[in-house]
């Protein structure tokens, strides 16, 4: 009887640990993964970025390789904030980060920049053939 109780306890313990691990992993992933509503907002923001004067200036002087959409709920005090959305314009020199300028997102602006993978690596697609 004691062996059976030990086995059940061990299985219960493993189950609790596994569920905690999967739950925490799922929560962390949800902080930076866009859901369907986020994708609609990010799509509209991407159109606004492409029409933005700052983007046009960047595109005129550098080769734009990718436009990447992102969500970051991890460090935002208000999870429903429009400021958690960002559009990253990746060139061979930098990644320019565009975000909304106000709570209604009537306009987007280049609010920063970061490292671009294209400064060290070639594009994944054969872009020379397309151009």
PDB file of C-alpha atoms in Angstrom:
ATOM      1  CA  UNK A   1       0.000   0.000   0.000  1.00  0.00           C
ATOM      2  CA  UNK A   2       2.845   2.440   0.764  1.00  0.00           C
ATOM      3  CA  UNK A   3       4.511   1.839  -2.618  1.00  0.00           C
ATOM      4  CA  UNK A   4       1.261   2.668  -4.371  1.00  0.00           C
ATOM      5  CA  UNK A   5       0.883   5.885  -2.338  1.00  0.00           C
ATOM      6  CA  UNK A   6       4.478   6.914  -3.128  1.00  0.00           C
ATOM      7  CA  UNK A   7       3.927   6.352  -6.845  1.00  0.00           C
ATOM      8  CA  UNK A   8       0.746   8.404  -6.821  1.00  0.00           C
ATOM      9  CA  UNK A   9       2.505  11.185  -4.894  1.00  0.00           C
ATOM     10  CA  UNK A  10       5.426  11.182  -7.361  1.00  0.00           C
ATOM     11  CA  UNK A  11       3.064  11.267 -10.351  1.00  0.00           C
ATOM     12  CA  UNK A  12       1.086  14.108  -8.754  1.00  0.00           C
ATOM     13  CA  UNK A  13       4.292  16.032  -8.050  1.00  0.00           C
ATOM     14  CA  UNK A  14       5.529  15.590 -11.633  1.00  0.00           C
ATOM     15  CA  UNK A  15       2.123  16.637 -12.961  1.00  0.00           C
ATOM     16  CA  UNK A  16       2.080  19.838 -10.860  1.00  0.00           C
ATOM     17  CA  UNK A  17       5.634  20.766 -11.900  1.00  0.00           C
ATOM     18  CA  UNK A  18       4.875  20.113 -15.576  1.00  0.00           C
ATOM     19  CA  UNK A  19       1.664  22.160 -15.454  1.00  0.00           C
ATOM     20  CA  UNK A  20       3.474  25.059 -13.748  1.00  0.00           C
ATOM     21  CA  UNK A  21       6.220  24.978 -16.366  1.00  0.00           C
ATOM     22  CA  UNK A  22       3.752  24.924 -19.272  1.00  0.00           C
ATOM     23  CA  UNK A  23       1.588  27.640 -17.702  1.00  0.00           C
ATOM     24  CA  UNK A  24       4.511  29.999 -17.089  1.00  0.00           C
ATOM     25  CA  UNK A  25       5.914  29.335 -20.561  1.00  0.00           C
ATOM     26  CA  UNK A  26       2.527  30.058 -22.133  1.00  0.00           C
ATOM     27  CA  UNK A  27       2.153  33.294 -20.133  1.00  0.00           C
ATOM     28  CA  UNK A  28       5.612  34.548 -21.095  1.00  0.00           C
ATOM     29  CA  UNK A  29       4.978  33.745 -24.766  1.00  0.00           C
ATOM     30  CA  UNK A  30       1.686  35.655 -24.668  1.00  0.00           C
ATOM     31  CA  UNK A  31       3.534  38.829 -23.585  1.00  0.00           C
ATOM     32  CA  UNK A  32       5.246  39.169 -26.957  1.00  0.00           C
ATOM     33  CA  UNK A  33       3.006  37.239 -29.366  1.00  0.00           C
ATOM     34  CA  UNK A  34       0.321  39.089 -31.309  1.00  0.00           C
ATOM     35  CA  UNK A  35      -3.225  37.768 -31.138  1.00  0.00           C
ATOM     36  CA  UNK A  36      -5.830  38.359 -33.887  1.00  0.00           C
ATOM     37  CA  UNK A  37      -6.848  41.792 -32.586  1.00  0.00           C
ATOM     38  CA  UNK A  38      -3.186  42.800 -32.307  1.00  0.00           C
ATOM     39  CA  UNK A  39      -2.540  41.713 -35.892  1.00  0.00           C
ATOM     40  CA  UNK A  40      -5.276  44.031 -37.179  1.00  0.00           C
ATOM     41  CA  UNK A  41      -3.827  46.989 -35.250  1.00  0.00           C
ATOM     42  CA  UNK A  42      -0.283  46.166 -36.375  1.00  0.00           C
ATOM     43  CA  UNK A  43      -1.430  45.886 -39.994  1.00  0.00           C
ATOM     44  CA  UNK A  44      -2.952  49.361 -39.874  1.00  0.00           C
ATOM     45  CA  UNK A  45       0.137  50.727 -38.138  1.00  0.00           C
ATOM     46  CA  UNK A  46       2.361  49.214 -40.841  1.00  0.00           C
ATOM     47  CA  UNK A  47       0.382  51.098 -43.500  1.00  0.00           C
ATOM     48  CA  UNK A  48       0.793  54.301 -41.469  1.00  0.00           C
ATOM     49  CA  UNK A  49       4.555  53.701 -41.205  1.00  0.00           C
ATOM     50  CA  UNK A  50       4.928  53.220 -44.969  1.00  0.00           C
ATOM     51  CA  UNK A  51       3.085  56.511 -45.568  1.00  0.00           C
ATOM     52  CA  UNK A  52       5.155  58.338 -42.900  1.00  0.00           C
ATOM     53  CA  UNK A  53       7.691  61.003 -43.969  1.00  0.00           C
ATOM     54  CA  UNK A  54      10.356  59.579 -41.646  1.00  0.00           C
ATOM     55  CA  UNK A  55      10.012  56.172 -43.301  1.00  0.00           C
ATOM     56  CA  UNK A  56      10.209  57.745 -46.763  1.00  0.00           C
ATOM     57  CA  UNK A  57      13.439  59.483 -45.751  1.00  0.00           C
ATOM     58  CA  UNK A  58      14.919  56.236 -44.392  1.00  0.00           C
ATOM     59  CA  UNK A  59      13.878  54.312 -47.518  1.00  0.00           C
ATOM     60  CA  UNK A  60      15.453  56.949 -49.771  1.00  0.00           C
ATOM     61  CA  UNK A  61      18.906  56.682 -48.167  1.00  0.00           C
ATOM     62  CA  UNK A  62      19.029  53.017 -47.049  1.00  0.00           C
ATOM     63  CA  UNK A  63      17.848  49.686 -48.414  1.00  0.00           C
ATOM     64  CA  UNK A  64      14.807  48.451 -46.488  1.00  0.00           C
ATOM     65  CA  UNK A  65      14.971  44.657 -46.185  1.00  0.00           C
ATOM     66  CA  UNK A  66      12.071  43.946 -43.849  1.00  0.00           C
ATOM     67  CA  UNK A  67       9.249  45.510 -41.866  1.00  0.00           C
ATOM     68  CA  UNK A  68       8.623  43.569 -38.688  1.00  0.00           C
ATOM     69  CA  UNK A  69       5.612  43.913 -36.404  1.00  0.00           C
ATOM     70  CA  UNK A  70       5.926  43.444 -32.662  1.00  0.00           C
ATOM     71  CA  UNK A  71       3.994  43.446 -29.399  1.00  0.00           C
ATOM     72  CA  UNK A  72       5.568  43.851 -25.976  1.00  0.00           C
ATOM     73  CA  UNK A  73       3.207  43.529 -23.010  1.00  0.00           C
ATOM     74  CA  UNK A  74       5.936  42.523 -20.580  1.00  0.00           C
ATOM     75  CA  UNK A  75       7.038  45.902 -19.214  1.00  0.00           C
ATOM     76  CA  UNK A  76       3.921  47.955 -19.893  1.00  0.00           C
ATOM     77  CA  UNK A  77       1.999  49.051 -16.812  1.00  0.00           C
ATOM     78  CA  UNK A  78      -1.238  49.317 -18.823  1.00  0.00           C
ATOM     79  CA  UNK A  79      -1.797  46.107 -20.838  1.00  0.00           C
ATOM     80  CA  UNK A  80      -4.418  47.784 -23.036  1.00  0.00           C
ATOM     81  CA  UNK A  81      -2.050  50.620 -23.965  1.00  0.00           C
ATOM     82  CA  UNK A  82      -1.489  51.400 -27.644  1.00  0.00           C
ATOM     83  CA  UNK A  83       2.181  52.000 -26.851  1.00  0.00           C
ATOM     84  CA  UNK A  84       2.923  48.280 -26.598  1.00  0.00           C
ATOM     85  CA  UNK A  85       2.796  47.957 -30.405  1.00  0.00           C
ATOM     86  CA  UNK A  86       5.852  48.654 -32.517  1.00  0.00           C
ATOM     87  CA  UNK A  87       6.847  48.398 -36.149  1.00  0.00           C
ATOM     88  CA  UNK A  88      10.513  47.765 -36.875  1.00  0.00           C
ATOM     89  CA  UNK A  89      11.888  48.853 -40.245  1.00  0.00           C
ATOM     90  CA  UNK A  90      15.044  46.833 -40.837  1.00  0.00           C
ATOM     91  CA  UNK A  91      17.761  48.158 -43.126  1.00  0.00           C
ATOM     92  CA  UNK A  92      21.370  47.166 -43.691  1.00  0.00           C
ATOM     93  CA  UNK A  93      22.473  49.661 -41.020  1.00  0.00           C
ATOM     94  CA  UNK A  94      19.831  49.804 -38.285  1.00  0.00           C
ATOM     95  CA  UNK A  95      16.342  48.725 -37.275  1.00  0.00           C
ATOM     96  CA  UNK A  96      14.175  51.814 -36.884  1.00  0.00           C
ATOM     97  CA  UNK A  97      11.380  51.415 -34.334  1.00  0.00           C
ATOM     98  CA  UNK A  98       8.093  53.186 -35.051  1.00  0.00           C
ATOM     99  CA  UNK A  99       5.370  53.544 -32.403  1.00  0.00           C
ATOM    100  CA  UNK A 100       2.176  55.551 -31.976  1.00  0.00           C
ATOM    101  CA  UNK A 101       2.572  59.166 -30.912  1.00  0.00           C
ATOM    102  CA  UNK A 102      -0.698  59.400 -28.964  1.00  0.00           C
ATOM    103  CA  UNK A 103      -3.321  57.188 -27.317  1.00  0.00           C
ATOM    104  CA  UNK A 104      -5.569  57.221 -30.389  1.00  0.00           C
ATOM    105  CA  UNK A 105      -2.659  56.333 -32.680  1.00  0.00           C
ATOM    106  CA  UNK A 106      -3.464  59.078 -35.159  1.00  0.00           C
ATOM    107  CA  UNK A 107       0.183  59.172 -36.187  1.00  0.00           C
ATOM    108  CA  UNK A 108       3.314  57.036 -35.900  1.00  0.00           C
ATOM    109  CA  UNK A 109       6.854  58.222 -35.374  1.00  0.00           C
ATOM    110  CA  UNK A 110      10.376  56.815 -35.328  1.00  0.00           C
ATOM    111  CA  UNK A 111      10.979  56.616 -31.588  1.00  0.00           C
ATOM    112  CA  UNK A 112      14.277  54.744 -31.604  1.00  0.00           C
ATOM    113  CA  UNK A 113      16.566  52.339 -33.336  1.00  0.00           C
ATOM    114  CA  UNK A 114      18.434  49.144 -32.635  1.00  0.00           C
ATOM    115  CA  UNK A 115      20.804  46.660 -34.235  1.00  0.00           C
ATOM    116  CA  UNK A 116      19.854  45.206 -37.608  1.00  0.00           C
ATOM    117  CA  UNK A 117      20.654  41.588 -38.462  1.00  0.00           C
ATOM    118  CA  UNK A 118      21.241  42.744 -42.034  1.00  0.00           C
ATOM    119  CA  UNK A 119      24.379  44.644 -41.041  1.00  0.00           C
ATOM    120  CA  UNK A 120      26.139  41.287 -40.527  1.00  0.00           C
ATOM    121  CA  UNK A 121      24.024  38.802 -42.514  1.00  0.00           C
ATOM    122  CA  UNK A 122      22.713  38.583 -46.029  1.00  0.00           C
ATOM    123  CA  UNK A 123      18.946  38.680 -46.693  1.00  0.00           C
ATOM    124  CA  UNK A 124      17.218  35.330 -46.502  1.00  0.00           C
ATOM    125  CA  UNK A 125      15.378  35.761 -49.801  1.00  0.00           C
ATOM    126  CA  UNK A 126      17.224  36.239 -53.089  1.00  0.00           C
ATOM    127  CA  UNK A 127      16.333  39.963 -53.288  1.00  0.00           C
ATOM    128  CA  UNK A 128      18.900  40.672 -56.029  1.00  0.00           C
ATOM    129  CA  UNK A 129      16.831  38.580 -58.440  1.00  0.00           C
ATOM    130  CA  UNK A 130      13.616  40.440 -57.537  1.00  0.00           C
ATOM    131  CA  UNK A 131      15.131  43.905 -57.931  1.00  0.00           C
TER     132      UNK A 131
END
